[in-house]
Amino acid sequence: MKAFDYSLVKDPQYFCDNRMEAHSDHVYYRDGNEMQTAVQDGTETSFRYSLNGLWKFHYARNYKSAVQGFEKEDYCCYDWDDIHVPAHIQMEGYDAPQYANVQYPWEGHEEIYPGQIPERFNPVASYVKYFTVPEHMKGKRLFISFQGAESGLALWLNGAFVGYSEDSFTPSEFELTDYLKDGQNKLAAQVFKWTSSSWCEDQDFFRFSGIYRDVYLYTVPDTHAYDLQIRAIPEENLDVADLEIKVKTWGKGSIAFRLEQDGEYVLEEKKSLTEAGNEEANAEPFYIQKTNSSKTVQNSFVWKINNPKLWSAEDPQLYDLTIELYDEAGNIQEVIPQKVGFRRFEMKNGIMTLNGKRIVFKGVNRHEFSSVSGRHVSEEELRKDLRIMKQNNINAIRTCHYPDTSLIYQLCDEYGIYMIDETNLESHGSWDVAEFTKDYTHVVPHNKPEWLDMMLDRANSMYQRDKNHPAILIWSCGNESFGGKDIYEMSQLFRKNDSTRLVHYEGLFHDRSYNDTSDMESQMYPSVEAIKEFLAKDDSKPFICCEYTHAMGNSCGAMHKYTDLTDTEPKYQGGFIWDYIDQSIYKKDRYGKEFQAYGGDFGERPTDYNFSGNGIAYGGDREPSPKMQEVKFNYQNITAEVTADTVKVINKNLFVNTNTFDCKVTLAKNGKVIRTEALETAVEPLSTKGYKLPFGKAEAVGEYTVTVSFHLKEEKVWASAGHEIAFGQYVYQVKEDVPDGKSDSAETAITAEKNVCVSDAFVKKPQIIRSTHNIGVRGEHFEVMFSVLNGGLVSYKYAGKEMIEAIPKPNFWRAPTDNDCGNLMQMRYAQWKIASMYLSHKEYRKGAYGPSNLPQAEETDHSVKVTFTYLMPTTPASECQLTYEVFGDGKVKTTLTYDPVKELGDMPEFGVIFKFNADYDNVQWYGLGEAETYADRKKGAKLGIYQNKIVDNIARYMVPQECGAKEEVRWAKVTDRKGRGMYFEMDGESMMFSALPYTPHEMENAMHPYELPQIHYTVVRVAKGQMGIGGDDSWGAYTHPEYLLNADGKMEFSFSFKGI
């Protein structure tokens, strides 16, 4: 009897032993009734018996500490711990989750080389499951399927070694028949966290281990379809399609096919399994699997289908194929339901096309991740992800960087999402330094023959399982694994098995020795200019960004530059945002409150901390983050270029007319909707057409927004009828006639809220009270006090209530974002933080500190002006002035002035910061919304009136940082539950407005949300602007120059505030 040899685990040529041959992921049922019940109710086929649930478990730090002989039939494991299967052992309280990006998780602990494995710490998970073969399975061949075990799995049954398998992300299946006994059976498995193959599983993710996907027993009938290959490819003119089905079968009999759509039969035919060629499947293929393979017979069938309805992300037309197998006596043996999508994906003239049209990938990278259960993601979570993607115009997924669970491929077929299916391969840590040293000794797999079979096995396992899904357009050889012959051979495996798809690999950017590995030029995080420059020199292949607009924390600035490029550069065919969801795990702080934990929070080292927080969706509840607003707009397939009374509709859909959507036109005055009309449009795919709007340009004074939006006419599986899929907006002002010499600034067109800010000419002049240490100003319902000693506005009472909690001060700082940290913004702009925190009205004179300049107070015909000068401790020294002009109704016009010092350059923000009591916890604004906006991330926002709670403006980025800003604000107010509070409005130009419970410095000092202080204040920042947030990458890319604050000349900013 063969025994398991643990020493082979460090041999890259030992990656499977007695494992079953890989096959398609089809499901088969006993008959049509069982199939219908399963489809309707979600029940399991009776050919399967789930082993999910509690298993007996033992944890060991390494193989030497593992229980030896536990697999033996007479070794009792009933007193072992219980563990849930499927689950990572790290999510069940054994070992610790460890997040690492490029570095291997054992670095700094053991010095080992590729193929070798850690010995001091390499957790071994020993599992035992006692089971009795179900009555309806007795007497049949019995198999077991592990859908995912990470990273090496050894299996025994009743003490006999059954087999071994690596590749954490595709099924490992074994036949158990010869090892079974009557009554109770003892199934034993050992899962090793790190094997030789772990050198090729260095993805940017949490490092887990264990049996984390479903486990089940299964039997097969006497006549059985072991594998299906379905090709549904239209001919070039798309009027006729070939439906080719290859079936590998066990046993003799006949097979029947029925193809239907919407209840109508397209095909119905029955064939003998001895007809149609009777090809022996042992004819040598490109890749011979090192597996336990029973003899199968391959039968091929081909039909012509006239006028097929074509599958695409825009209109995912699917046909229902039913395959029935019968034995020689005519008894039904199994029924197989299969979705079929007809589509033609190919390269034409150097451009990727789908059904004859140039395709653009509006994609996202998606790690399979749950904050609850790691890489074991529930169906509910999968469906939520895909619903949100479709609702936000995402049309493609790259399965970074391994095959996902089978269900997501079925859902992408159904929902309509293109896929790059990526092989489980990343060896980033093996070549990260070698790229510069040119020493490739330890780079894997590269050109090393001992790694080739493992690589081919991984590619083949993914291909065989997933080959029948129309959503998959591209096979990917892996990620960030340099180049070389081994990866080239993987690409050839895909090509020789499948001529209907293309092959992708990005690593060619670093090693061009096998440039034909990839059918497309694929790069990570190039600038738009770099893409243009590359294509100008070499446009032999289409270009995609397999990763771009790095979405770490508050990011995705200037994303529109990439999506705009797809309209002007035919060879640039889109990209995939990095990435979809924050990889964070629920953990409790010392007080028992749950938070989203990241690298380092589990005591593990080495780690890359919060670098896993790159999602456009939050970890935890998987809800969209504010970045999604911009993604949705940039990815929309309909562009509406709106004027006051017309719209030009640009339909970027490849296959769908705009008449399949409802079009709505909305007119708002000063943010309030005054009219909504329907507009009938009928713009053909890839066409443009102009329309006159249902109403003309307004004449009454005010600011108007015209919004043209497109909505679903009927419910989809991913959204309700009425869901908005695209919009365009136009803003214009109708100004009142003004006499010569008077200002006609934009603010005269905006009618502020009634009785808040009244024209200065109709307000009685306030009273000024001068004294040695204070300057008071009193008017109707209000009092203001300025302190000479404390250097600023110390009191603003309205209706007898004190409004401010601290002296408003000039502010030039924001809490650094993850992108800021990556490009060392804190170092480059550190003087502006110092200026914001430590500016003062005092200076050292004659042995004491006193005001450098007394506040300047002057009276005008309608107001009182008080100006403070602040010295800033920068190098060189600088100063700024803050002027308050108080009117009789309590309005205070505030002006911040700064004469730039050239050596200091620009700044993160230019504005004023206020503190109010936390009771003022509501905010309403007329500006861009509804999510936060920034100078380089506001195209997806609409001008309107929005409101929320102050605390709602804290975005749930994994590390607290700048968030919640609102661009192009006309007016805003913060109020308590009774509606009392402070009102702010622009003065000539719109303003940036922020209302949060914390100052930028409090945000900056916290590494987790739970480290933020208790809420005591509402902190309002009113600013001329803030620098953009950037996002080309998060490790050095600066904010684009046009989104920086211009400090070349005198800077001045005015706004007004008033109690309400």
Tab-separated table of N, CA and C in Angstrom, residues 135-205:
chain	number	residue	atom	x	y	z
A	135	GLU	N	-27.546	5.537	1.875
A	135	GLU	CA	-28.139	4.327	1.316
A	135	GLU	C	-28.226	4.387	-0.212
A	136	HIS	N	-28.638	5.558	-0.767
A	136	HIS	CA	-28.837	5.641	-2.217
A	136	HIS	C	-27.522	5.691	-2.994
A	137	MET	N	-26.393	5.774	-2.281
A	137	MET	CA	-25.090	5.799	-2.952
A	137	MET	C	-24.357	4.467	-2.856
A	138	LYS	N	-24.868	3.564	-2.057
A	138	LYS	CA	-24.177	2.290	-1.864
A	138	LYS	C	-24.156	1.488	-3.155
A	139	GLY	N	-23.033	0.802	-3.366
A	139	GLY	CA	-22.899	-0.014	-4.563
A	139	GLY	C	-22.467	0.748	-5.794
A	140	LYS	N	-22.276	2.028	-5.657
A	140	LYS	CA	-21.840	2.875	-6.778
A	140	LYS	C	-20.376	3.278	-6.589
A	141	ARG	N	-19.761	3.659	-7.679
A	141	ARG	CA	-18.435	4.260	-7.557
A	141	ARG	C	-18.582	5.563	-6.758
A	142	LEU	N	-17.699	5.775	-5.805
A	142	LEU	CA	-17.827	6.932	-4.937
A	142	LEU	C	-16.575	7.803	-5.056
A	143	PHE	N	-16.813	9.094	-5.159
A	143	PHE	CA	-15.740	10.065	-5.313
A	143	PHE	C	-15.905	11.160	-4.258
A	144	ILE	N	-14.829	11.898	-4.024
A	144	ILE	CA	-14.895	13.064	-3.147
A	144	ILE	C	-14.324	14.263	-3.879
A	145	SER	N	-14.955	15.416	-3.655
A	145	SER	CA	-14.514	16.657	-4.278
A	145	SER	C	-14.232	17.689	-3.198
A	146	PHE	N	-12.998	18.184	-3.183
A	146	PHE	CA	-12.632	19.349	-2.381
A	146	PHE	C	-12.565	20.522	-3.356
A	147	GLN	N	-13.495	21.452	-3.251
A	147	GLN	CA	-13.541	22.547	-4.205
A	147	GLN	C	-12.432	23.572	-3.982
A	148	GLY	N	-11.864	23.580	-2.787
A	148	GLY	CA	-10.749	24.477	-2.519
A	148	GLY	C	-10.103	24.157	-1.199
A	149	ALA	N	-8.791	23.844	-1.226
A	149	ALA	CA	-8.021	23.591	-0.009
A	149	ALA	C	-6.662	24.256	-0.191
A	150	GLU	N	-6.228	24.996	0.815
A	150	GLU	CA	-5.043	25.833	0.679
A	150	GLU	C	-3.984	25.427	1.698
A	151	SER	N	-2.701	25.037	1.240
A	151	SER	CA	-2.318	25.003	-0.156
A	151	SER	C	-1.984	23.583	-0.624
A	152	GLY	N	-1.692	22.659	0.296
A	152	GLY	CA	-1.474	21.271	-0.077
A	152	GLY	C	-2.378	20.357	0.718
A	153	LEU	N	-2.988	19.356	0.058
A	153	LEU	CA	-3.967	18.473	0.700
A	153	LEU	C	-3.539	17.012	0.530
A	154	ALA	N	-3.353	16.309	1.651
A	154	ALA	CA	-3.125	14.862	1.642
A	154	ALA	C	-4.377	14.192	2.206
A	155	LEU	N	-4.774	13.061	1.594
A	155	LEU	CA	-6.059	12.444	1.943
A	155	LEU	C	-5.893	10.952	2.199
A	156	TRP	N	-6.556	10.490	3.270
A	156	TRP	CA	-6.611	9.071	3.598
A	156	TRP	C	-8.067	8.661	3.835
A	157	LEU	N	-8.363	7.406	3.569
A	157	LEU	CA	-9.671	6.843	3.923
A	157	LEU	C	-9.435	5.495	4.588
A	158	ASN	N	-9.937	5.390	5.822
A	158	ASN	CA	-9.787	4.160	6.604
A	158	ASN	C	-8.330	3.726	6.681
A	159	GLY	N	-7.461	4.708	6.853
A	159	GLY	CA	-6.041	4.438	7.033
A	159	GLY	C	-5.235	4.299	5.765
A	160	ALA	N	-5.890	4.201	4.620
A	160	ALA	CA	-5.181	4.044	3.350
A	160	ALA	C	-4.965	5.405	2.701
A	161	PHE	N	-3.767	5.630	2.196
A	161	PHE	CA	-3.462	6.891	1.513
A	161	PHE	C	-4.205	6.910	0.178
A	162	VAL	N	-5.017	7.956	-0.018
A	162	VAL	CA	-5.818	8.084	-1.238
A	162	VAL	C	-5.106	8.937	-2.274
A	163	GLY	N	-4.556	10.085	-1.859
A	163	GLY	CA	-3.908	10.940	-2.840
A	163	GLY	C	-3.504	12.282	-2.262
A	164	TYR	N	-2.946	13.099	-3.135
A	164	TYR	CA	-2.416	14.404	-2.738
A	164	TYR	C	-2.691	15.405	-3.855
A	165	SER	N	-2.876	16.689	-3.453
A	165	SER	CA	-3.118	17.712	-4.471
A	165	SER	C	-2.705	19.074	-3.960
A	166	GLU	N	-2.177	19.885	-4.892
A	166	GLU	CA	-1.946	21.301	-4.651
A	166	GLU	C	-2.758	22.099	-5.671
A	167	ASP	N	-2.633	23.406	-5.625
A	167	ASP	CA	-3.442	24.403	-6.329
A	167	ASP	C	-4.654	24.712	-5.464
A	168	SER	N	-4.553	25.813	-4.757
A	168	SER	CA	-5.536	26.147	-3.730
A	168	SER	C	-6.894	26.544	-4.289
A	169	PHE	N	-7.000	26.781	-5.591
A	169	PHE	CA	-8.196	27.458	-6.096
A	169	PHE	C	-8.959	26.692	-7.181
A	170	THR	N	-8.586	25.449	-7.429
A	170	THR	CA	-9.386	24.608	-8.313
A	170	THR	C	-9.668	23.289	-7.593
A	171	PRO	N	-10.676	22.543	-8.029
A	171	PRO	CA	-11.075	21.337	-7.299
A	171	PRO	C	-9.998	20.262	-7.265
A	172	SER	N	-9.976	19.550	-6.159
A	172	SER	CA	-9.158	18.336	-6.008
A	172	SER	C	-10.133	17.197	-5.756
A	173	GLU	N	-10.160	16.235	-6.679
A	173	GLU	CA	-11.129	15.143	-6.589
A	173	GLU	C	-10.408	13.802	-6.628
A	174	PHE	N	-10.947	12.845	-5.864
A	174	PHE	CA	-10.344	11.523	-5.743
A	174	PHE	C	-11.453	10.475	-5.738
A	175	GLU	N	-11.106	9.291	-6.260
A	175	GLU	CA	-12.050	8.177	-6.162
A	175	GLU	C	-11.786	7.427	-4.864
A	176	LEU	N	-12.866	7.155	-4.128
A	176	LEU	CA	-12.768	6.506	-2.824
A	176	LEU	C	-13.198	5.046	-2.857
A	177	THR	N	-13.720	4.581	-3.977
A	177	THR	CA	-14.401	3.285	-4.053
A	177	THR	C	-13.575	2.155	-3.443
A	178	ASP	N	-12.316	2.066	-3.787
A	178	ASP	CA	-11.486	0.926	-3.353
A	178	ASP	C	-11.127	0.969	-1.879
A	179	TYR	N	-11.398	2.081	-1.213
A	179	TYR	CA	-10.986	2.228	0.184
A	179	TYR	C	-12.177	2.188	1.148
A	180	LEU	N	-13.387	2.049	0.600
A	180	LEU	CA	-14.597	2.078	1.427
A	180	LEU	C	-14.788	0.778	2.191
A	181	LYS	N	-15.534	0.846	3.267
A	181	LYS	CA	-15.948	-0.345	3.987
A	181	LYS	C	-17.402	-0.167	4.408
A	182	ASP	N	-18.046	-1.227	4.788
A	182	ASP	CA	-19.417	-1.151	5.269
A	182	ASP	C	-19.454	-0.400	6.602
A	183	GLY	N	-20.552	0.303	6.823
A	183	GLY	CA	-20.705	1.018	8.080
A	183	GLY	C	-19.923	2.315	8.083
A	184	GLN	N	-19.341	2.628	9.241
A	184	GLN	CA	-18.659	3.914	9.405
A	184	GLN	C	-17.292	3.916	8.732
A	185	ASN	N	-17.027	5.016	8.040
A	185	ASN	CA	-15.728	5.219	7.402
A	185	ASN	C	-15.034	6.407	8.046
A	186	LYS	N	-13.711	6.339	8.083
A	186	LYS	CA	-12.919	7.431	8.644
A	186	LYS	C	-12.149	8.122	7.517
A	187	LEU	N	-12.546	9.372	7.262
A	187	LEU	CA	-11.877	10.189	6.257
A	187	LEU	C	-10.908	11.122	6.978
A	188	ALA	N	-9.652	11.119	6.583
A	188	ALA	CA	-8.638	11.960	7.226
A	188	ALA	C	-7.932	12.796	6.169
A	189	ALA	N	-7.688	14.045	6.517
A	189	ALA	CA	-7.002	14.952	5.584
A	189	ALA	C	-6.019	15.804	6.356
A	190	GLN	N	-4.909	16.077	5.721
A	190	GLN	CA	-3.967	17.051	6.259
A	190	GLN	C	-3.772	18.148	5.225
A	191	VAL	N	-3.854	19.404	5.718
A	191	VAL	CA	-3.669	20.554	4.844
A	191	VAL	C	-2.465	21.332	5.352
A	192	PHE	N	-1.513	21.532	4.450
A	192	PHE	CA	-0.270	22.216	4.785
A	192	PHE	C	-0.363	23.651	4.294
A	193	LYS	N	-0.054	24.582	5.192
A	193	LYS	CA	-0.205	25.987	4.835
A	193	LYS	C	0.717	26.362	3.685
A	194	TRP	N	1.974	25.917	3.759
A	194	TRP	CA	2.935	26.281	2.719
A	194	TRP	C	3.593	25.027	2.163
A	195	THR	N	3.562	24.937	0.838
A	195	THR	CA	4.214	23.863	0.098
A	195	THR	C	5.138	24.507	-0.925
A	196	SER	N	5.767	23.703	-1.746
A	196	SER	CA	6.620	24.287	-2.791
A	196	SER	C	5.813	25.218	-3.683
A	197	SER	N	4.540	24.895	-3.894
A	197	SER	CA	3.698	25.719	-4.770
A	197	SER	C	3.384	27.078	-4.157
A	198	SER	N	3.625	27.245	-2.847
A	198	SER	CA	3.362	28.536	-2.219
A	198	SER	C	4.253	29.631	-2.786
A	199	TRP	N	5.368	29.244	-3.381
A	199	TRP	CA	6.208	30.238	-4.050
A	199	TRP	C	5.477	30.836	-5.253
A	200	CYS	N	4.453	30.165	-5.724
A	200	CYS	CA	3.650	30.661	-6.852
A	200	CYS	C	2.276	31.134	-6.406
A	201	GLU	N	2.108	31.304	-5.093
A	201	GLU	CA	0.849	31.817	-4.565
A	201	GLU	C	1.140	33.025	-3.673
A	202	ASP	N	1.926	33.944	-4.233
A	202	ASP	CA	2.340	35.142	-3.489
A	202	ASP	C	1.467	36.330	-3.880
A	203	GLN	N	0.165	36.089	-3.937
A	203	GLN	CA	-0.749	37.161	-4.293
A	203	GLN	C	-0.842	38.188	-3.172
A	204	ASP	N	-1.319	39.372	-3.541
A	204	ASP	CA	-1.482	40.491	-2.608
A	204	ASP	C	-2.764	40.259	-1.821
A	205	PHE	N	-2.668	39.416	-0.773
A	205	PHE	CA	-3.880	39.090	-0.024
A	205	PHE	C	-3.529	38.553	1.357
